[in-house]
CSV table of C-alpha atoms and ligand atoms in Angstrom, one decimal:
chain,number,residue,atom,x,y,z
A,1,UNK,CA,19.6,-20.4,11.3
A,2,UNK,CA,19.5,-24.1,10.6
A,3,UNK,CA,18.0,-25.1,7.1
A,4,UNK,CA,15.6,-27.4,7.6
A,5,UNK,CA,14.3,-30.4,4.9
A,6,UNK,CA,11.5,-32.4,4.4
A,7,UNK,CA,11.9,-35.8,2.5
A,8,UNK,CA,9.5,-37.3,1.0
A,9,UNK,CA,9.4,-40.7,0.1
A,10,UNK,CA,7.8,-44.1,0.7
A,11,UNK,CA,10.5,-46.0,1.0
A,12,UNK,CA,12.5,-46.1,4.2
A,13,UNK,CA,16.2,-46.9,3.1
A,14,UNK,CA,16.2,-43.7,0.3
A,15,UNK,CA,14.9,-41.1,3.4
A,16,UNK,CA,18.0,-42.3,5.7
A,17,UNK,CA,20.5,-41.9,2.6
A,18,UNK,CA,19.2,-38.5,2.4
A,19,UNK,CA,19.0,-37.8,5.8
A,20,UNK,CA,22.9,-38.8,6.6
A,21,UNK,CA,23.9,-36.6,3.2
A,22,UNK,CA,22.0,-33.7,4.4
A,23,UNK,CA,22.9,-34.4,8.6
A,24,UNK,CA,26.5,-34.2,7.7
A,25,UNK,CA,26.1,-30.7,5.8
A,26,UNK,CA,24.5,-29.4,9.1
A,27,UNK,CA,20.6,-29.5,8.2
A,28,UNK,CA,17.5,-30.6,10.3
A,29,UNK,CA,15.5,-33.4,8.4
A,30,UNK,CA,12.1,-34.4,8.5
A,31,UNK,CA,11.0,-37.3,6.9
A,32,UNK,CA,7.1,-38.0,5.7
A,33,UNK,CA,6.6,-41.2,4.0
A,34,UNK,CA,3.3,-40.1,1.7
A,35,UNK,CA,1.2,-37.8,0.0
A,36,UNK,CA,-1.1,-36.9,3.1
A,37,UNK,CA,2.0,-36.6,5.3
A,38,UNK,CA,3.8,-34.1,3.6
A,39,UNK,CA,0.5,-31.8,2.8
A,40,UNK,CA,-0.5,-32.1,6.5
A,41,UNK,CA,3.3,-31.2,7.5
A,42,UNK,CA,4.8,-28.3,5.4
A,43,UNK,CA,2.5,-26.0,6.0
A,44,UNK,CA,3.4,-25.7,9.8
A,45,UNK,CA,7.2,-27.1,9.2
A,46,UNK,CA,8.0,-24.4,6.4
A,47,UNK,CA,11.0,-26.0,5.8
A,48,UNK,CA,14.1,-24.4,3.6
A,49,UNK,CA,13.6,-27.0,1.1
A,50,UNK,CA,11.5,-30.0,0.1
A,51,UNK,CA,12.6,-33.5,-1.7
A,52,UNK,CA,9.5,-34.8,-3.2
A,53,UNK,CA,9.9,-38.0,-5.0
A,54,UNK,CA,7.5,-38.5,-7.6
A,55,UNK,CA,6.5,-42.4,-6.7
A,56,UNK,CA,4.3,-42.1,-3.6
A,57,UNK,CA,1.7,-44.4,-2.3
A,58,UNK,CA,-1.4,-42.2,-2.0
A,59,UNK,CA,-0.9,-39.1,-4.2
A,60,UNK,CA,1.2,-38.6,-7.4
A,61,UNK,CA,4.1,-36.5,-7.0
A,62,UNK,CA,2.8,-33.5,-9.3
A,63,UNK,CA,-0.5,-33.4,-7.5
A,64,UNK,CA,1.1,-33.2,-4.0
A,65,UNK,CA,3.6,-30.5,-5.4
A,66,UNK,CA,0.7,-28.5,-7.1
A,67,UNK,CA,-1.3,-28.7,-4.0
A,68,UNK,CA,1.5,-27.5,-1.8
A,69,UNK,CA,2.4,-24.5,-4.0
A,70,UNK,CA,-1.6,-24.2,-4.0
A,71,UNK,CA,-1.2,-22.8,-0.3
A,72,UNK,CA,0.4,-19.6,0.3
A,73,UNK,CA,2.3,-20.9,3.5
A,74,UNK,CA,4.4,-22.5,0.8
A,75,UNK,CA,5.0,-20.4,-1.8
A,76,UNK,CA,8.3,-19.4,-1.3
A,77,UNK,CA,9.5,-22.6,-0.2
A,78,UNK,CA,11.5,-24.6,-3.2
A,79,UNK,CA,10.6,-28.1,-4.2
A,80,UNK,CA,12.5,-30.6,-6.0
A,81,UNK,CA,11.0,-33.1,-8.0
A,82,UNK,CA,12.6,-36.3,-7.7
A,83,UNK,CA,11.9,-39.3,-10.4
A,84,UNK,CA,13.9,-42.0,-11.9
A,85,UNK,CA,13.3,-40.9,-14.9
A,86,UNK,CA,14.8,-38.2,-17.7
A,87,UNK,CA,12.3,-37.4,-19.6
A,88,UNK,CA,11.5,-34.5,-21.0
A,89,UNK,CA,8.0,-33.9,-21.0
A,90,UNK,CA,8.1,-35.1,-17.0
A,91,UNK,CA,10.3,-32.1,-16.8
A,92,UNK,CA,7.7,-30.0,-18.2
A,93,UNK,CA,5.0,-31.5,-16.0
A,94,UNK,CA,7.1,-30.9,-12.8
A,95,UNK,CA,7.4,-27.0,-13.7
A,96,UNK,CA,3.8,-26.8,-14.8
A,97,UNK,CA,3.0,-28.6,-11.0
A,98,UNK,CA,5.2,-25.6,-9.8
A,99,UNK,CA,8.5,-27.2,-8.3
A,100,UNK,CA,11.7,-25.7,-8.7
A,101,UNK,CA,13.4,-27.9,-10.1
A,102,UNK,CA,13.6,-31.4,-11.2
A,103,UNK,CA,15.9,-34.2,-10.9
A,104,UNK,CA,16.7,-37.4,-12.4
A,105,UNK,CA,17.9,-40.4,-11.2
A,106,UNK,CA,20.7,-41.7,-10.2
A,107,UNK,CA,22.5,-38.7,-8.7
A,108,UNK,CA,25.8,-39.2,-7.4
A,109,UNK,CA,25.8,-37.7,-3.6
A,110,UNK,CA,27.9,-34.8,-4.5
A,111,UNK,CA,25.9,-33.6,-7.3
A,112,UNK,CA,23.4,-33.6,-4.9
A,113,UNK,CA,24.9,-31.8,-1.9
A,114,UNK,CA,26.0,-29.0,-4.6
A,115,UNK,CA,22.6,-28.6,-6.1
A,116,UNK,CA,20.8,-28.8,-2.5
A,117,UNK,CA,23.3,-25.9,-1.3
A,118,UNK,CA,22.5,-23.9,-4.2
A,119,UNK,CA,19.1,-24.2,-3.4
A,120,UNK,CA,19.3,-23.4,0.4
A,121,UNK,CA,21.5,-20.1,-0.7
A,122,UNK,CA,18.5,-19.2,-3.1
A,123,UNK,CA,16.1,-19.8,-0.3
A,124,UNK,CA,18.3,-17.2,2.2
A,125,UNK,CA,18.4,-14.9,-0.2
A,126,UNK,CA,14.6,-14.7,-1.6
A,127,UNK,CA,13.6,-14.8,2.3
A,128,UNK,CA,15.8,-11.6,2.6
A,129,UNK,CA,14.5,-9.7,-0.5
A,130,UNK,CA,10.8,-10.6,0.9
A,131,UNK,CA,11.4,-9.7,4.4
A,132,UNK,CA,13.1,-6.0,3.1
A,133,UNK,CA,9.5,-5.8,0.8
A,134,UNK,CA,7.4,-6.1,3.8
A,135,UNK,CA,9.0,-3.7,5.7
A,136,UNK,CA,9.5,-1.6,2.7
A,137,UNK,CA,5.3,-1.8,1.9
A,138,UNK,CA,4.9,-1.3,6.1
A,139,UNK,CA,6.3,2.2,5.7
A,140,UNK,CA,4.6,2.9,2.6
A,141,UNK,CA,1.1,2.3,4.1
A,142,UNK,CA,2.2,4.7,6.8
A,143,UNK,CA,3.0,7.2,4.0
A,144,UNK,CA,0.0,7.2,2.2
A,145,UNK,CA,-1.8,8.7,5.8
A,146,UNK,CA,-0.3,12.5,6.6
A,147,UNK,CA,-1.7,11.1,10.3
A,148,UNK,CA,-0.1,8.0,10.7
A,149,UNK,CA,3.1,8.4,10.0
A,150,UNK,CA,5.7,6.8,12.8
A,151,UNK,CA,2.8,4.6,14.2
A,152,UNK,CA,4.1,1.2,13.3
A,153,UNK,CA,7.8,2.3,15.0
A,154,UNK,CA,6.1,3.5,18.0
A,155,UNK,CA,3.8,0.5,19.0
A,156,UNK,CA,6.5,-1.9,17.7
A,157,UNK,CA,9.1,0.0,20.3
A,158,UNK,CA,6.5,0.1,23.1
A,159,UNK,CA,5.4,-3.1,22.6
A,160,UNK,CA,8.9,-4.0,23.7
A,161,UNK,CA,9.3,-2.2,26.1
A,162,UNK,CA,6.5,-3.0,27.6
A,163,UNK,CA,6.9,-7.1,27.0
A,164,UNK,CA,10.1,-6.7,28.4
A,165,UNK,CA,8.4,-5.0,31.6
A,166,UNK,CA,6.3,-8.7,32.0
A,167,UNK,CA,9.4,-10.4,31.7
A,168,UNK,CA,8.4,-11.8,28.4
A,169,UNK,CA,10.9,-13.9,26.7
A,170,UNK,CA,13.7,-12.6,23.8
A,171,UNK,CA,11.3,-14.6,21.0
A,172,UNK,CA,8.3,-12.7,22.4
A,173,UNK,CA,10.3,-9.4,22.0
A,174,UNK,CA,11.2,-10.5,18.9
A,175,UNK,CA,7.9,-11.6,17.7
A,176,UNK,CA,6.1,-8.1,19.5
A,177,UNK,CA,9.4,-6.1,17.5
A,178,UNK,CA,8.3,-7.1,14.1
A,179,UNK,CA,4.4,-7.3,15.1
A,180,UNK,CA,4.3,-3.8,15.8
A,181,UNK,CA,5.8,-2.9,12.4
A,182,UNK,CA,3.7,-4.7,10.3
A,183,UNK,CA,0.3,-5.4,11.8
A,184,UNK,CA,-1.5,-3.3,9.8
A,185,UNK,CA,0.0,-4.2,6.4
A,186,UNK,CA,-3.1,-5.7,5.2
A,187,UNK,CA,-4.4,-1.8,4.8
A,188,UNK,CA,-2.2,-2.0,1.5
A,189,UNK,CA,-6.1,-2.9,0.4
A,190,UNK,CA,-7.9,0.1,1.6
A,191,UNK,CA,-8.0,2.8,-0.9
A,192,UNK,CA,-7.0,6.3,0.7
A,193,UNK,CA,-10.0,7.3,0.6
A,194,UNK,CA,-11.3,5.3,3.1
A,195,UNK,CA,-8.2,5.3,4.6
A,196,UNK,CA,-8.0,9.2,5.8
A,197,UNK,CA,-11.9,9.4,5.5
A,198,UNK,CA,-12.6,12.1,8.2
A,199,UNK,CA,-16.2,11.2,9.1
A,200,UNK,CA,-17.8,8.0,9.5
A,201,UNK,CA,-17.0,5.0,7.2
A,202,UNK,CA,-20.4,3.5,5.6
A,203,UNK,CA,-21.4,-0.3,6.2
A,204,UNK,CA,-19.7,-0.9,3.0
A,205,UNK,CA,-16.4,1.0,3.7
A,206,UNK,CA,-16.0,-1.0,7.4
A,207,UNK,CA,-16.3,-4.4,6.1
A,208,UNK,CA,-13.3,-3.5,3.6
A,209,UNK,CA,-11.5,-2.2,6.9
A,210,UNK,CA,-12.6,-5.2,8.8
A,211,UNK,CA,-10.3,-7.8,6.1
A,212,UNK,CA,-6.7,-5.3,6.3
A,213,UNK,CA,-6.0,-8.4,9.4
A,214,UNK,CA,-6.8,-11.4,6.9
A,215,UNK,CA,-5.1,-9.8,4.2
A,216,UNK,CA,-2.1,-9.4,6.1
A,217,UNK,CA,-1.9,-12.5,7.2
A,218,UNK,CA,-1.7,-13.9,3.7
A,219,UNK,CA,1.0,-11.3,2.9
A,220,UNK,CA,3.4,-12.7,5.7
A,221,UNK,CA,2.1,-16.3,5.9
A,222,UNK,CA,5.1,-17.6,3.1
A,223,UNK,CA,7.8,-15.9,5.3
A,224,UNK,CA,9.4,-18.3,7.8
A,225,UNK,CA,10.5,-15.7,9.9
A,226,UNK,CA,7.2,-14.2,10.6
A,227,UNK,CA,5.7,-17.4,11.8
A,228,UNK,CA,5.4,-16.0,15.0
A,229,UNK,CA,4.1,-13.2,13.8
A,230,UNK,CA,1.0,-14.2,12.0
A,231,UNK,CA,-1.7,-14.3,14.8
A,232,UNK,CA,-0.2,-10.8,15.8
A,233,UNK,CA,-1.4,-9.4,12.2
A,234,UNK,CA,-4.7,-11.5,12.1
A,235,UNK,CA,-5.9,-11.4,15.6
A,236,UNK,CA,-5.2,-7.8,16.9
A,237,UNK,CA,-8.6,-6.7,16.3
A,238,UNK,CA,-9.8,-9.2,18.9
A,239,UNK,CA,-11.5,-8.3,21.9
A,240,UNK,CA,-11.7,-10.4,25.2
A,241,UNK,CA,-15.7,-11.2,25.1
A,242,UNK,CA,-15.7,-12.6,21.4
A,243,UNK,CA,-17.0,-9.2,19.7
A,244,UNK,CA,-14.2,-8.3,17.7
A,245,UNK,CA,-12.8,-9.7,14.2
A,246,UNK,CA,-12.1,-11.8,12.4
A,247,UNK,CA,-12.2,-15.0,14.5
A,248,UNK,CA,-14.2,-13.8,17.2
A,249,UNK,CA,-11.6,-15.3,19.6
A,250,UNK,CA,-12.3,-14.4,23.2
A,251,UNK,CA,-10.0,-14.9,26.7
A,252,UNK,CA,-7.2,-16.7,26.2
A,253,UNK,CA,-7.7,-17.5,22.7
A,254,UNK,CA,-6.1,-14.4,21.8
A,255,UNK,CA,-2.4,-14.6,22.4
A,256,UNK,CA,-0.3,-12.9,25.2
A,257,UNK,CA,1.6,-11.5,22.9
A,258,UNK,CA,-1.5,-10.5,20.3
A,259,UNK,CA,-3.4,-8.7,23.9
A,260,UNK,CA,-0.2,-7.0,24.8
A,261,UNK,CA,0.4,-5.6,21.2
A,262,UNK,CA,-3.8,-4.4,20.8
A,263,UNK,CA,-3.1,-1.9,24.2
A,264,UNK,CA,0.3,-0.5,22.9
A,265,UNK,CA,-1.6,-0.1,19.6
A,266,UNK,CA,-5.0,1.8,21.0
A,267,UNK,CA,-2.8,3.4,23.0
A,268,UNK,CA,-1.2,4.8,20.4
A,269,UNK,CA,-3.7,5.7,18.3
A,270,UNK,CA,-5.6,7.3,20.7
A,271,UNK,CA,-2.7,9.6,21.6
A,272,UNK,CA,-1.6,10.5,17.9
A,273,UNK,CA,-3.6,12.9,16.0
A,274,UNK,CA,-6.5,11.4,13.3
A,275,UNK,CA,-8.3,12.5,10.2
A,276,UNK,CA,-11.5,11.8,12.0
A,277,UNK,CA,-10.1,13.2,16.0
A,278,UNK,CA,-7.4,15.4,17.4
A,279,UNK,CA,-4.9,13.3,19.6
A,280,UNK,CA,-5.9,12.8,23.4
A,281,UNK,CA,-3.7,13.1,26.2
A,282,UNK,CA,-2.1,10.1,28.1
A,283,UNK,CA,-3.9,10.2,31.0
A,284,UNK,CA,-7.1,10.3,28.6
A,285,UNK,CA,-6.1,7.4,26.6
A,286,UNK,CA,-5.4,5.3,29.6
A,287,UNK,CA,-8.9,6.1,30.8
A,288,UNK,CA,-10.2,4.8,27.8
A,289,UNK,CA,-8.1,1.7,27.8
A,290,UNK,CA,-9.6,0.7,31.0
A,291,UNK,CA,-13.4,1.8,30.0
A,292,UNK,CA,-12.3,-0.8,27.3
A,293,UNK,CA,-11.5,-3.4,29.5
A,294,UNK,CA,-14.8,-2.9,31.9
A,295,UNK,CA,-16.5,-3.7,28.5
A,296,UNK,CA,-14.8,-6.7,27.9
A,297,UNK,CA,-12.9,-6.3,25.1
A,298,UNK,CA,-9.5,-5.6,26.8
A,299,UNK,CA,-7.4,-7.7,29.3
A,300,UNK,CA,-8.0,-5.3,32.3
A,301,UNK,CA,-4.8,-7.0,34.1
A,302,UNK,CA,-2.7,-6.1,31.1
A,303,UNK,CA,-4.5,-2.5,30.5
A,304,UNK,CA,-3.4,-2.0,34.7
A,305,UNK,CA,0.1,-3.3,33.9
A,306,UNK,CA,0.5,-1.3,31.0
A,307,UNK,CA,-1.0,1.9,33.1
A,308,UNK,CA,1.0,1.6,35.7
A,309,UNK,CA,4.1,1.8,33.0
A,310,UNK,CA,3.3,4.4,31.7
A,311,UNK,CA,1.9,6.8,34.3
A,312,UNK,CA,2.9,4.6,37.8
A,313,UNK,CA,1.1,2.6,39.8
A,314,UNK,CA,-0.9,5.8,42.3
A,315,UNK,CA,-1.9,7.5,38.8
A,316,UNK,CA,-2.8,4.6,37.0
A,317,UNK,CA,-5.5,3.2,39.8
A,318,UNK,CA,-6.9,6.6,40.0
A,319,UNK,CA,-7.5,6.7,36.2
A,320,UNK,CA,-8.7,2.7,36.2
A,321,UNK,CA,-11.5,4.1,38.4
A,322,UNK,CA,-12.5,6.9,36.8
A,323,UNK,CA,-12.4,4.4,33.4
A,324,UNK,CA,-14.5,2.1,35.0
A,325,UNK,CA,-17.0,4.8,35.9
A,326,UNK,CA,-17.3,6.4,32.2
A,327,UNK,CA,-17.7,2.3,31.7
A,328,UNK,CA,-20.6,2.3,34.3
A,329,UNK,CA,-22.0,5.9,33.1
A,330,UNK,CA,-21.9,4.6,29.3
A,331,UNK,CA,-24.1,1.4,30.4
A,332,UNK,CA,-26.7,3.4,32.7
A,333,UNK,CA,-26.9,6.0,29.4
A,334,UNK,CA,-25.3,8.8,30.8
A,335,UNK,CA,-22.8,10.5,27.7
A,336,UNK,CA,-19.7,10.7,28.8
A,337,UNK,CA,-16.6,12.3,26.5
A,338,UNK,CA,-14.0,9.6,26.9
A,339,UNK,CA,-16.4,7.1,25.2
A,340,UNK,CA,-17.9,9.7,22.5
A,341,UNK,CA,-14.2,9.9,21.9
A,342,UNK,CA,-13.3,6.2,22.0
A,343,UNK,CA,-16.1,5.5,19.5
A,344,UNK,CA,-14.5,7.5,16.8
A,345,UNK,CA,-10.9,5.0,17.1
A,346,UNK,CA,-10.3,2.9,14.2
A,347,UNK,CA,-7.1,1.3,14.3
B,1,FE2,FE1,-5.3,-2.9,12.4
């Protein structure tokens, strides 16, 4: 992948000396002339490396380096300090501000291509070790539940397949690929007990439940590579009508990918065994599905897509009518077992 750097500096004629350096080694450069520029930009940019010089119009060099450590988006992204001058106790301030590293001025071009590539290399590298940790704590939250185990592999597998099946493209595969591993990372929170509690959880015990999205978000968020990734682990608790956490995003709010990844995951869930439930059938778990989607909280078009996958198209209307029914029977009061069961899914 391209390394990417963000210059900033106010003036004009230092930004194009670093962007021909840093063209000819092969790097994408973006250039913000202030303060305000660079904050609004990184976050979204998450470039390989920032160039910060220390003069800026608007903010002081340490503050804008401070703030931008400040956000976890850029926490693993290294930032040089840039000043014209040596001394010693600027140094210090530069590492206190959190940057990397500092440099004085002048540098000769070469110096500076060598210490840039060292930097990039560091970069590749502590974006590797993160990734590996991520996936390494994924699997461990699946260990700590005897019922869970295998979930993450499944509904990131499925997921695929059944993006591939809508024609999705590669980056969507990828982005559903990784999803499904590590949506639920945020349960890293929850202790076990709550985790594998077999009854009911307490008001107390769902509102630590209802953060494991907003936690994982910030776990991923300083990972470049799971940019694409991030509404997939904050948002796959939404529901179509607005109900469901944490945004309350409803219709098209919620990603494709993030509505294609929350069927694959019920799905699953409902079809693997529980501490609180013994695993339904297929068939079941489709009906469910689309009792979900008569309630609004499912993209019915999807959950029939993803049916007729699974099951084929006859089998899955006759199960999206007998869904909508237990929907209709639920409304009008009558019990039905599909939903008793569907209230007792946590995922
Ligand atoms: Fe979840």
């Amino acid at each position: 992948m391209t390394a990417r750097v963000l210059v900033v500096d106010a003036d004009p004629a230092n930004c194009a000396n670093w962007e021909s350096l840093l063209l000819s080694q092969g790097c994408d450069v973006v250039a913000a002339h202030s303060g305000e520029a660079a904050l609004a930009i990184c976050p979204n940019l998450q470039p390989d490396l920032v160039l910060l010089n220390n003069f800026l119009p608007d903010i002081h060099g340490l503050e804008v380096c401070r703030r931008l450590k400040a956000d976890p988006r850029n926490r693993l992204t290294p930032i040089v300090l840039v000043s014209p001058s040596n001394d010693a106790a600027f140094a210090s301030s530069a590492r206190a501000a959190g940057a990397d590293d500092f440099w004085g001025l002048p540098t000769t071009p070469w110096e500076a291509l060598s210490r840039v590539q060292s930097l990039l290399q560091l970069k590749t590298y502590i974006d590797e070790q993160a990734e590996s940790v991520i996936y390494s704590l994924a699997r461990s939250i699946e260990a700590r539940d005897r019922f869970n185990g295998g979930h993450g592999a499944r509904v990131s597998s499925n997921a695929v397949r059944f993006g591939k099946s809508l024609g999705l493209s590669q980056g969507d595969l990828e982005t559903l690929k990784i999803g499904g591993l590590v949506h639920d990372i945020g349960k890293i929170v929850i202790p076990d007990a709550v985790l594998s509690k077999p009854g009911a959880l307490d008001s107390e015990e769902t509102a630590m439940v209802e953060q494991h999205p907003i936690i994982g978000e910030q776990i991923c968020a300083p990972l470049k590579s799971f940019r694409h990734v991030l509404p997939l682990i904050r948002n796959h608790h939404e529901r179509m009508n607005g109900t469901g956490y944490p945004d309350g995003l409803w219709g098209e709010q919620i990603p494709l990918t993030v509505r294609i990844l929350q069927i694959v995951d019920i799905s699953d869930a409902l079809t693997s065994n529980r501490s609180y439930r013994q695993s339904l059938s297929l068939p079941r778990a489709l009906m469910i599905l689309y009792e979900e989607a008569n309630r609004g909280w499912l993209d019915e078009a999807l959950v029939s897509q993803y049916a007729s996958l699974m099951v084929g198209a006859e089998n899955s209307m006759i199960l999206g009518s007998r869904g909508r029914l237990g929907s209709m029977d639920a409304a009008n009061g009558v019990s039905n077992a599909s939903i008793g069961s569907m209230s007792r899914r946590r995922v």
